[in-house]
Amino acid sequence: MRIVKNGDVHVSAPIGLPREKVMEFVEENRDWINEARKKTYERQKQRAEFFNQLPLATRAQADDALKRLKALVEPMMDRHSKEMGVHPSIVYYKATISRWGQCNVRDRSIYISAYVLLLPEWCVEHVVVHELCHLLEPSHNARFHALMDKYFPRWREARKETRRICQMTDDEGNDEE
């Protein structure tokens, strides 16, 4: 049994288990469900409060964010690209809350979330190096972690700090393990 983001209860049960048994199980765990729903609601509220710190509702706000993003990210991207010997075909900026960044290894494009503007600069640098490492290693395997260790040794600390800052207790919002 688990509580999903919107607070719904999802129950997995063996095929053939009578519905009454499932409902009995749910009822027996009503207190746990209520507590888990409360925690889920609080976590969603904290996430919303975090992301709402970056106003993007108007064209002027979005333009200002893009200008600040480019000024922050492009020098990092240039420096680390040269150091690592990789070059993305294009870097996009999107206002996404599901991931800090993403790399499409097929077309070698990278996107960085506008919301990295809410993070300390060293955590943004972690996101940049993370996505560039995917141009060398698409998956999060041992080689990828070795590359992160080589090019951004504080990556584990940066990932932890990023999660702490935005109040995320799960892996959602991060494309990292």
Short mmCIF file of N, CA and C in Angstrom, two decimals:
data_model
loop_
_atom_site.label_atom_id
_atom_site.label_comp_id
_atom_site.label_asym_id
_atom_site.label_seq_id
_atom_site.Cartn_x
_atom_site.Cartn_y
_atom_site.Cartn_z
N MET A 1 0.85 -1.17 0.00
CA MET A 1 0.00 0.00 0.00
C MET A 1 0.90 1.23 0.00
N ARG A 2 0.52 2.23 -0.81
CA ARG A 2 1.29 3.47 -0.84
C ARG A 2 0.35 4.64 -1.13
N ILE A 3 0.80 5.80 -0.77
CA ILE A 3 0.07 7.03 -1.03
C ILE A 3 0.79 7.75 -2.16
N VAL A 4 0.08 8.08 -3.22
CA VAL A 4 0.69 8.77 -4.35
C VAL A 4 0.57 10.28 -4.15
N LYS A 5 1.22 11.04 -5.04
CA LYS A 5 1.32 12.49 -4.89
C LYS A 5 0.01 13.20 -4.61
N ASN A 6 -1.05 12.78 -5.26
CA ASN A 6 -2.33 13.48 -5.07
C ASN A 6 -3.08 13.01 -3.82
N GLY A 7 -2.48 12.10 -3.05
CA GLY A 7 -3.09 11.62 -1.83
C GLY A 7 -3.90 10.35 -1.98
N ASP A 8 -4.04 9.85 -3.20
CA ASP A 8 -4.77 8.60 -3.41
C ASP A 8 -4.01 7.43 -2.78
N VAL A 9 -4.77 6.43 -2.36
CA VAL A 9 -4.19 5.21 -1.80
C VAL A 9 -4.14 4.17 -2.92
N HIS A 10 -2.95 3.63 -3.14
CA HIS A 10 -2.79 2.55 -4.11
C HIS A 10 -2.45 1.28 -3.35
N VAL A 11 -3.21 0.24 -3.60
CA VAL A 11 -3.00 -1.03 -2.91
C VAL A 11 -2.70 -2.09 -3.96
N SER A 12 -1.64 -2.83 -3.73
CA SER A 12 -1.32 -3.97 -4.57
C SER A 12 -1.70 -5.23 -3.80
N ALA A 13 -2.39 -6.13 -4.46
CA ALA A 13 -2.84 -7.36 -3.82
C ALA A 13 -2.70 -8.52 -4.79
N PRO A 14 -2.52 -9.71 -4.27
CA PRO A 14 -2.42 -10.88 -5.14
C PRO A 14 -3.70 -11.07 -5.95
N ILE A 15 -3.55 -11.56 -7.15
CA ILE A 15 -4.71 -11.87 -7.99
C ILE A 15 -5.57 -12.89 -7.27
N GLY A 16 -6.84 -12.64 -7.27
CA GLY A 16 -7.77 -13.58 -6.65
C GLY A 16 -8.10 -13.27 -5.20
N LEU A 17 -7.37 -12.35 -4.57
CA LEU A 17 -7.70 -11.98 -3.19
C LEU A 17 -9.04 -11.25 -3.20
N PRO A 18 -9.97 -11.70 -2.42
CA PRO A 18 -11.29 -11.08 -2.43
C PRO A 18 -11.23 -9.58 -2.08
N ARG A 19 -12.05 -8.80 -2.73
CA ARG A 19 -12.12 -7.35 -2.51
C ARG A 19 -12.37 -7.04 -1.03
N GLU A 20 -13.17 -7.86 -0.38
CA GLU A 20 -13.47 -7.64 1.03
C GLU A 20 -12.19 -7.67 1.88
N LYS A 21 -11.28 -8.60 1.55
CA LYS A 21 -10.02 -8.71 2.30
C LYS A 21 -9.16 -7.46 2.09
N VAL A 22 -9.16 -6.97 0.85
CA VAL A 22 -8.39 -5.76 0.55
C VAL A 22 -8.97 -4.58 1.33
N MET A 23 -10.28 -4.44 1.32
CA MET A 23 -10.93 -3.34 2.03
C MET A 23 -10.71 -3.46 3.55
N GLU A 24 -10.70 -4.68 4.03
CA GLU A 24 -10.44 -4.91 5.46
C GLU A 24 -9.02 -4.44 5.81
N PHE A 25 -8.06 -4.78 4.93
CA PHE A 25 -6.67 -4.36 5.13
C PHE A 25 -6.57 -2.83 5.14
N VAL A 26 -7.24 -2.21 4.19
CA VAL A 26 -7.23 -0.75 4.12
C VAL A 26 -7.81 -0.15 5.41
N GLU A 27 -8.92 -0.69 5.85
CA GLU A 27 -9.58 -0.18 7.06
C GLU A 27 -8.69 -0.36 8.30
N GLU A 28 -8.00 -1.49 8.38
CA GLU A 28 -7.10 -1.75 9.51
C GLU A 28 -5.93 -0.77 9.55
N ASN A 29 -5.62 -0.21 8.41
CA ASN A 29 -4.48 0.70 8.30
C ASN A 29 -4.91 2.15 8.10
N ARG A 30 -6.13 2.46 8.48
CA ARG A 30 -6.69 3.81 8.30
C ARG A 30 -5.83 4.89 8.95
N ASP A 31 -5.32 4.66 10.15
CA ASP A 31 -4.49 5.66 10.84
C ASP A 31 -3.21 5.93 10.04
N TRP A 32 -2.58 4.85 9.57
CA TRP A 32 -1.36 5.01 8.77
C TRP A 32 -1.67 5.80 7.50
N ILE A 33 -2.78 5.49 6.84
CA ILE A 33 -3.18 6.19 5.62
C ILE A 33 -3.36 7.68 5.89
N ASN A 34 -4.07 8.01 6.95
CA ASN A 34 -4.32 9.42 7.27
C ASN A 34 -3.01 10.16 7.55
N GLU A 35 -2.12 9.52 8.29
CA GLU A 35 -0.82 10.14 8.59
C GLU A 35 0.01 10.30 7.32
N ALA A 36 0.03 9.28 6.48
CA ALA A 36 0.79 9.34 5.23
C ALA A 36 0.22 10.40 4.31
N ARG A 37 -1.09 10.53 4.25
CA ARG A 37 -1.71 11.56 3.42
C ARG A 37 -1.33 12.96 3.92
N LYS A 38 -1.31 13.10 5.24
CA LYS A 38 -0.94 14.40 5.82
C LYS A 38 0.50 14.75 5.44
N LYS A 39 1.40 13.77 5.54
CA LYS A 39 2.80 14.01 5.18
C LYS A 39 2.94 14.33 3.69
N THR A 40 2.18 13.62 2.86
CA THR A 40 2.22 13.87 1.42
C THR A 40 1.75 15.29 1.12
N TYR A 41 0.67 15.70 1.76
CA TYR A 41 0.14 17.05 1.56
C TYR A 41 1.17 18.09 1.98
N GLU A 42 1.80 17.89 3.13
CA GLU A 42 2.81 18.84 3.61
C GLU A 42 4.00 18.92 2.67
N ARG A 43 4.43 17.76 2.18
CA ARG A 43 5.55 17.73 1.23
C ARG A 43 5.20 18.48 -0.04
N GLN A 44 3.98 18.28 -0.56
CA GLN A 44 3.55 18.99 -1.77
C GLN A 44 3.45 20.49 -1.51
N LYS A 45 2.99 20.86 -0.34
CA LYS A 45 2.88 22.27 0.02
C LYS A 45 4.27 22.91 0.08
N GLN A 46 5.23 22.21 0.70
CA GLN A 46 6.60 22.71 0.78
C GLN A 46 7.21 22.87 -0.61
N ARG A 47 6.97 21.89 -1.46
CA ARG A 47 7.50 21.97 -2.84
C ARG A 47 6.92 23.17 -3.55
N ALA A 48 5.61 23.37 -3.43
CA ALA A 48 4.96 24.51 -4.10
C ALA A 48 5.54 25.83 -3.58
N GLU A 49 5.70 25.92 -2.27
CA GLU A 49 6.28 27.14 -1.69
C GLU A 49 7.69 27.39 -2.21
N PHE A 50 8.46 26.32 -2.34
CA PHE A 50 9.82 26.46 -2.86
C PHE A 50 9.80 26.97 -4.30
N PHE A 51 9.09 26.29 -5.16
CA PHE A 51 9.10 26.65 -6.58
C PHE A 51 8.42 27.99 -6.84
N ASN A 52 7.48 28.39 -6.01
CA ASN A 52 6.79 29.67 -6.18
C ASN A 52 7.69 30.87 -5.85
N GLN A 53 8.87 30.60 -5.30
CA GLN A 53 9.81 31.69 -5.03
C GLN A 53 10.34 32.33 -6.31
N LEU A 54 10.25 31.62 -7.43
CA LEU A 54 10.72 32.16 -8.70
C LEU A 54 9.51 32.57 -9.52
N PRO A 55 9.21 33.86 -9.58
CA PRO A 55 8.05 34.29 -10.35
C PRO A 55 8.30 34.18 -11.86
N LEU A 56 7.40 33.48 -12.52
CA LEU A 56 7.52 33.29 -13.98
C LEU A 56 6.18 33.55 -14.68
N ALA A 57 5.27 34.25 -14.01
CA ALA A 57 3.91 34.41 -14.53
C ALA A 57 3.83 35.37 -15.71
N THR A 58 4.69 36.37 -15.74
CA THR A 58 4.60 37.36 -16.82
C THR A 58 5.76 37.17 -17.79
N ARG A 59 5.63 37.76 -18.96
CA ARG A 59 6.68 37.69 -19.98
C ARG A 59 7.96 38.33 -19.45
N ALA A 60 7.81 39.45 -18.76
CA ALA A 60 8.97 40.15 -18.22
C ALA A 60 9.71 39.29 -17.20
N GLN A 61 8.95 38.59 -16.34
CA GLN A 61 9.56 37.70 -15.34
C GLN A 61 10.30 36.56 -16.02
N ALA A 62 9.68 35.97 -17.04
CA ALA A 62 10.30 34.85 -17.76
C ALA A 62 11.56 35.32 -18.48
N ASP A 63 11.50 36.51 -19.10
CA ASP A 63 12.67 37.04 -19.80
C ASP A 63 13.81 37.32 -18.83
N ASP A 64 13.46 37.88 -17.67
CA ASP A 64 14.48 38.15 -16.65
C ASP A 64 15.12 36.85 -16.17
N ALA A 65 14.31 35.83 -15.93
CA ALA A 65 14.83 34.54 -15.49
C ALA A 65 15.75 33.94 -16.53
N LEU A 66 15.36 34.01 -17.80
CA LEU A 66 16.19 33.47 -18.88
C LEU A 66 17.53 34.20 -18.95
N LYS A 67 17.49 35.50 -18.81
CA LYS A 67 18.73 36.29 -18.84
C LYS A 67 19.65 35.88 -17.69
N ARG A 68 19.09 35.73 -16.49
CA ARG A 68 19.89 35.33 -15.34
C ARG A 68 20.40 33.89 -15.48
N LEU A 69 19.56 33.01 -16.04
CA LEU A 69 19.96 31.61 -16.26
C LEU A 69 21.16 31.52 -17.18
N LYS A 70 21.06 32.21 -18.31
CA LYS A 70 22.16 32.18 -19.27
C LYS A 70 23.45 32.72 -18.67
N ALA A 71 23.34 33.81 -17.92
CA ALA A 71 24.52 34.40 -17.30
C ALA A 71 25.15 33.45 -16.28
N LEU A 72 24.34 32.66 -15.63
CA LEU A 72 24.82 31.71 -14.63
C LEU A 72 25.34 30.43 -15.25
N VAL A 73 24.55 29.84 -16.14
CA VAL A 73 24.83 28.49 -16.64
C VAL A 73 25.83 28.46 -17.78
N GLU A 74 25.76 29.40 -18.71
CA GLU A 74 26.62 29.32 -19.90
C GLU A 74 28.12 29.29 -19.58
N PRO A 75 28.61 30.13 -18.65
CA PRO A 75 30.05 30.02 -18.33
C PRO A 75 30.41 28.65 -17.73
N MET A 76 29.53 28.11 -16.91
CA MET A 76 29.77 26.78 -16.34
C MET A 76 29.79 25.73 -17.44
N MET A 77 28.83 25.82 -18.33
CA MET A 77 28.71 24.86 -19.42
C MET A 77 29.96 24.92 -20.30
N ASP A 78 30.40 26.13 -20.63
CA ASP A 78 31.60 26.29 -21.47
C ASP A 78 32.84 25.72 -20.79
N ARG A 79 33.04 26.09 -19.53
CA ARG A 79 34.23 25.64 -18.80
C ARG A 79 34.28 24.12 -18.66
N HIS A 80 33.17 23.53 -18.23
CA HIS A 80 33.16 22.09 -18.01
C HIS A 80 33.14 21.31 -19.33
N SER A 81 32.50 21.85 -20.35
CA SER A 81 32.51 21.18 -21.66
C SER A 81 33.94 21.03 -22.17
N LYS A 82 34.70 22.12 -22.06
CA LYS A 82 36.11 22.07 -22.51
C LYS A 82 36.91 21.08 -21.68
N GLU A 83 36.74 21.14 -20.37
CA GLU A 83 37.48 20.25 -19.46
C GLU A 83 37.15 18.78 -19.74
N MET A 84 35.90 18.50 -20.04
CA MET A 84 35.45 17.12 -20.21
C MET A 84 35.56 16.64 -21.66
N GLY A 85 35.77 17.57 -22.58
CA GLY A 85 35.87 17.19 -23.99
C GLY A 85 34.54 16.80 -24.60
N VAL A 86 33.46 17.40 -24.12
CA VAL A 86 32.12 17.14 -24.66
C VAL A 86 31.46 18.48 -24.95
N HIS A 87 30.58 18.47 -25.94
CA HIS A 87 29.90 19.70 -26.28
C HIS A 87 28.46 19.39 -26.65
N PRO A 88 27.51 19.92 -25.87
CA PRO A 88 26.11 19.70 -26.24
C PRO A 88 25.79 20.42 -27.54
N SER A 89 24.85 19.87 -28.29
CA SER A 89 24.45 20.51 -29.55
C SER A 89 23.70 21.81 -29.27
N ILE A 90 22.93 21.82 -28.19
CA ILE A 90 22.17 23.01 -27.80
C ILE A 90 21.81 22.88 -26.33
N VAL A 91 21.66 24.00 -25.67
CA VAL A 91 21.22 24.02 -24.28
C VAL A 91 19.91 24.79 -24.23
N TYR A 92 18.88 24.14 -23.72
CA TYR A 92 17.57 24.75 -23.56
C TYR A 92 17.35 25.09 -22.10
N TYR A 93 16.46 26.03 -21.87
CA TYR A 93 16.05 26.37 -20.52
C TYR A 93 14.53 26.27 -20.46
N LYS A 94 14.03 25.52 -19.48
CA LYS A 94 12.59 25.31 -19.33
C LYS A 94 12.22 25.47 -17.86
N ALA A 95 11.00 25.87 -17.63
CA ALA A 95 10.50 26.00 -16.24
C ALA A 95 9.87 24.67 -15.83
N THR A 96 10.72 23.70 -15.53
CA THR A 96 10.22 22.38 -15.14
C THR A 96 10.53 22.11 -13.68
N ILE A 97 9.56 21.50 -13.00
CA ILE A 97 9.79 21.15 -11.59
C ILE A 97 10.05 19.65 -11.43
N SER A 98 9.94 18.91 -12.51
CA SER A 98 10.14 17.46 -12.40
C SER A 98 11.61 17.07 -12.40
N ARG A 99 12.45 17.89 -13.01
CA ARG A 99 13.88 17.60 -13.07
C ARG A 99 14.66 18.91 -13.09
N TRP A 100 15.87 18.86 -12.55
CA TRP A 100 16.74 20.04 -12.60
C TRP A 100 17.35 20.18 -13.97
N GLY A 101 17.55 19.07 -14.63
CA GLY A 101 18.13 19.09 -15.96
C GLY A 101 17.88 17.76 -16.64
N GLN A 102 18.15 17.74 -17.93
CA GLN A 102 17.98 16.51 -18.68
C GLN A 102 18.90 16.55 -19.88
N CYS A 103 19.41 15.39 -20.23
CA CYS A 103 20.28 15.26 -21.39
C CYS A 103 19.67 14.26 -22.35
N ASN A 104 19.54 14.67 -23.60
CA ASN A 104 19.10 13.76 -24.65
C ASN A 104 20.37 13.31 -25.38
N VAL A 105 20.80 12.08 -25.10
CA VAL A 105 22.07 11.63 -25.65
C VAL A 105 22.01 11.43 -27.17
N ARG A 106 20.82 11.18 -27.71
CA ARG A 106 20.72 10.98 -29.15
C ARG A 106 21.03 12.26 -29.93
N ASP A 107 20.43 13.37 -29.52
CA ASP A 107 20.72 14.61 -30.25
C ASP A 107 21.70 15.52 -29.51
N ARG A 108 22.20 15.02 -28.37
CA ARG A 108 23.22 15.71 -27.56
C ARG A 108 22.74 17.07 -27.04
N SER A 109 21.42 17.19 -26.84
CA SER A 109 20.88 18.43 -26.28
C SER A 109 20.75 18.30 -24.76
N ILE A 110 20.83 19.43 -24.11
CA ILE A 110 20.69 19.49 -22.66
C ILE A 110 19.67 20.55 -22.34
N TYR A 111 18.82 20.27 -21.35
CA TYR A 111 17.98 21.34 -20.85
C TYR A 111 18.23 21.49 -19.37
N ILE A 112 18.14 22.72 -18.94
CA ILE A 112 18.32 23.07 -17.54
C ILE A 112 17.04 23.76 -17.08
N SER A 113 16.54 23.37 -15.93
CA SER A 113 15.33 23.97 -15.38
C SER A 113 15.59 25.40 -14.93
N ALA A 114 14.65 26.28 -15.21
CA ALA A 114 14.76 27.67 -14.74
C ALA A 114 14.86 27.72 -13.22
N TYR A 115 14.31 26.71 -12.56
CA TYR A 115 14.28 26.71 -11.10
C TYR A 115 15.65 26.47 -10.46
N VAL A 116 16.68 26.18 -11.25
CA VAL A 116 18.02 26.11 -10.66
C VAL A 116 18.41 27.48 -10.11
N LEU A 117 17.73 28.53 -10.56
CA LEU A 117 18.00 29.87 -10.03
C LEU A 117 17.72 29.96 -8.53
N LEU A 118 16.98 29.00 -8.01
CA LEU A 118 16.67 28.97 -6.57
C LEU A 118 17.74 28.24 -5.76
N LEU A 119 18.73 27.72 -6.44
CA LEU A 119 19.78 26.93 -5.78
C LEU A 119 21.07 27.73 -5.65
N PRO A 120 21.93 27.35 -4.70
CA PRO A 120 23.26 27.96 -4.64
C PRO A 120 24.04 27.64 -5.91
N GLU A 121 24.95 28.51 -6.26
CA GLU A 121 25.70 28.36 -7.51
C GLU A 121 26.41 27.01 -7.61
N TRP A 122 26.96 26.52 -6.51
CA TRP A 122 27.69 25.25 -6.58
C TRP A 122 26.75 24.07 -6.84
N CYS A 123 25.49 24.20 -6.43
CA CYS A 123 24.50 23.16 -6.73
C CYS A 123 24.08 23.22 -8.19
N VAL A 124 24.02 24.42 -8.74
CA VAL A 124 23.73 24.58 -10.17
C VAL A 124 24.87 23.95 -10.98
N GLU A 125 26.08 24.20 -10.55
CA GLU A 125 27.24 23.62 -11.23
C GLU A 125 27.17 22.09 -11.22
N HIS A 126 26.70 21.53 -10.13
CA HIS A 126 26.52 20.09 -10.04
C HIS A 126 25.55 19.60 -11.12
N VAL A 127 24.44 20.32 -11.32
CA VAL A 127 23.46 19.96 -12.33
C VAL A 127 24.11 20.01 -13.73
N VAL A 128 24.86 21.07 -13.99
CA VAL A 128 25.53 21.23 -15.28
C VAL A 128 26.48 20.06 -15.54
N VAL A 129 27.34 19.75 -14.58
CA VAL A 129 28.31 18.66 -14.76
C VAL A 129 27.58 17.33 -14.89
N HIS A 130 26.53 17.14 -14.12
CA HIS A 130 25.74 15.91 -14.20
C HIS A 130 25.23 15.69 -15.62
N GLU A 131 24.65 16.72 -16.20
CA GLU A 131 24.10 16.56 -17.55
C GLU A 131 25.21 16.38 -18.58
N LEU A 132 26.31 17.08 -18.42
CA LEU A 132 27.43 16.89 -19.35
C LEU A 132 28.00 15.48 -19.24
N CYS A 133 28.04 14.93 -18.05
CA CYS A 133 28.53 13.55 -17.87
C CYS A 133 27.67 12.56 -18.65
N HIS A 134 26.40 12.88 -18.80
CA HIS A 134 25.53 11.98 -19.58
C HIS A 134 25.93 11.93 -21.05
N LEU A 135 26.63 12.93 -21.54
CA LEU A 135 27.14 12.87 -22.91
C LEU A 135 28.27 11.86 -23.02
N LEU A 136 28.88 11.53 -21.89
CA LEU A 136 29.94 10.52 -21.86
C LEU A 136 29.40 9.15 -21.42
N GLU A 137 28.39 9.17 -20.56
CA GLU A 137 27.79 7.94 -20.05
C GLU A 137 26.30 8.17 -19.81
N PRO A 138 25.44 7.56 -20.64
CA PRO A 138 24.00 7.83 -20.55
C PRO A 138 23.32 7.38 -19.25
N SER A 139 23.80 6.32 -18.63
CA SER A 139 23.09 5.81 -17.45
C SER A 139 23.79 6.23 -16.16
N HIS A 140 23.15 5.95 -15.04
CA HIS A 140 23.72 6.26 -13.72
C HIS A 140 24.46 5.04 -13.17
N ASN A 141 25.40 4.55 -13.93
CA ASN A 141 26.14 3.36 -13.51
C ASN A 141 27.45 3.76 -12.82
N ALA A 142 28.29 2.79 -12.54
CA ALA A 142 29.55 3.06 -11.85
C ALA A 142 30.45 4.00 -12.66
N ARG A 143 30.46 3.84 -13.97
CA ARG A 143 31.28 4.73 -14.81
C ARG A 143 30.80 6.17 -14.68
N PHE A 144 29.47 6.36 -14.70
CA PHE A 144 28.91 7.70 -14.55
C PHE A 144 29.34 8.31 -13.22
N HIS A 145 29.22 7.53 -12.14
CA HIS A 145 29.62 8.05 -10.83
C HIS A 145 31.12 8.36 -10.78
N ALA A 146 31.92 7.56 -11.45
CA ALA A 146 33.36 7.84 -11.52
C ALA A 146 33.63 9.15 -12.26
N LEU A 147 32.87 9.38 -13.32
CA LEU A 147 33.01 10.64 -14.06
C LEU A 147 32.60 11.83 -13.18
N MET A 148 31.52 11.67 -12.44
CA MET A 148 31.09 12.73 -11.53
C MET A 148 32.16 12.97 -10.47
N ASP A 149 32.73 11.90 -9.94
CA ASP A 149 33.80 12.03 -8.95
C ASP A 149 34.99 12.81 -9.52
N LYS A 150 35.29 12.55 -10.77
CA LYS A 150 36.43 13.20 -11.43
C LYS A 150 36.15 14.68 -11.70
N TYR A 151 34.98 14.98 -12.25
CA TYR A 151 34.71 16.33 -12.72
C TYR A 151 33.99 17.23 -11.71
N PHE A 152 33.36 16.65 -10.71
CA PHE A 152 32.71 17.44 -9.66
C PHE A 152 32.70 16.62 -8.38
N PRO A 153 33.86 16.54 -7.71
CA PRO A 153 33.99 15.65 -6.55
C PRO A 153 32.96 15.87 -5.44
N ARG A 154 32.41 17.06 -5.34
CA ARG A 154 31.43 17.35 -4.27
C ARG A 154 29.99 17.05 -4.72
N TRP A 155 29.82 16.24 -5.73
CA TRP A 155 28.48 16.05 -6.29
C TRP A 155 27.50 15.45 -5.29
N ARG A 156 27.95 14.51 -4.47
CA ARG A 156 27.04 13.91 -3.50
C ARG A 156 26.55 14.95 -2.48
N GLU A 157 27.48 15.78 -2.05
CA GLU A 157 27.14 16.85 -1.11
C GLU A 157 26.19 17.86 -1.77
N ALA A 158 26.43 18.19 -3.03
CA ALA A 158 25.57 19.13 -3.75
C ALA A 158 24.17 18.56 -3.94
N ARG A 159 24.09 17.28 -4.25
CA ARG A 159 22.78 16.63 -4.41
C ARG A 159 22.02 16.66 -3.09
N LYS A 160 22.71 16.36 -2.02
CA LYS A 160 22.08 16.36 -0.70
C LYS A 160 21.60 17.77 -0.33
N GLU A 161 22.42 18.76 -0.59
CA GLU A 161 22.06 20.15 -0.28
C GLU A 161 20.87 20.60 -1.13
N THR A 162 20.85 20.23 -2.38
CA THR A 162 19.74 20.59 -3.26
C THR A 162 18.44 20.00 -2.73
N ARG A 163 18.48 18.76 -2.34
CA ARG A 163 17.29 18.11 -1.79
C ARG A 163 16.85 18.78 -0.49
N ARG A 164 17.81 19.14 0.34
CA ARG A 164 17.49 19.79 1.60
C ARG A 164 16.83 21.15 1.35
N ILE A 165 17.38 21.90 0.44
CA ILE A 165 16.88 23.25 0.14
C ILE A 165 15.44 23.22 -0.33
N CYS A 166 15.13 22.31 -1.20
CA CYS A 166 13.77 22.31 -1.77
C CYS A 166 12.84 21.37 -1.04
N GLN A 167 13.29 20.85 0.10
CA GLN A 167 12.43 20.03 0.97
C GLN A 167 11.98 18.73 0.32
N MET A 168 12.73 18.22 -0.62
CA MET A 168 12.33 16.97 -1.26
C MET A 168 12.93 15.82 -0.49
N THR A 169 12.09 14.93 -0.05
CA THR A 169 12.56 13.77 0.70
C THR A 169 12.61 12.52 -0.15
N ASP A 170 12.10 12.60 -1.37
CA ASP A 170 12.19 11.46 -2.28
C ASP A 170 13.08 11.84 -3.44
N ASP A 171 13.19 10.99 -4.42
CA ASP A 171 14.06 11.26 -5.57
C ASP A 171 13.37 12.07 -6.64
N GLU A 172 12.13 12.38 -6.45
CA GLU A 172 11.42 13.13 -7.46
C GLU A 172 12.07 14.48 -7.61
N GLY A 173 12.08 14.98 -8.88
CA GLY A 173 12.68 16.26 -9.11
C GLY A 173 14.15 16.17 -9.39
N ASN A 174 14.72 15.04 -9.28
CA ASN A 174 16.12 14.81 -9.55
C ASN A 174 16.25 13.69 -10.53
N ASP A 175 17.14 13.91 -11.47
CA ASP A 175 17.35 12.82 -12.40
C ASP A 175 18.52 11.99 -11.91
N GLU A 176 18.98 12.28 -10.71
CA GLU A 176 20.08 11.53 -10.14
C GLU A 176 19.57 10.49 -9.17
N GLU A 177 20.40 9.49 -8.95
CA GLU A 177 20.03 8.44 -8.01
C GLU A 177 20.14 8.92 -6.59
#
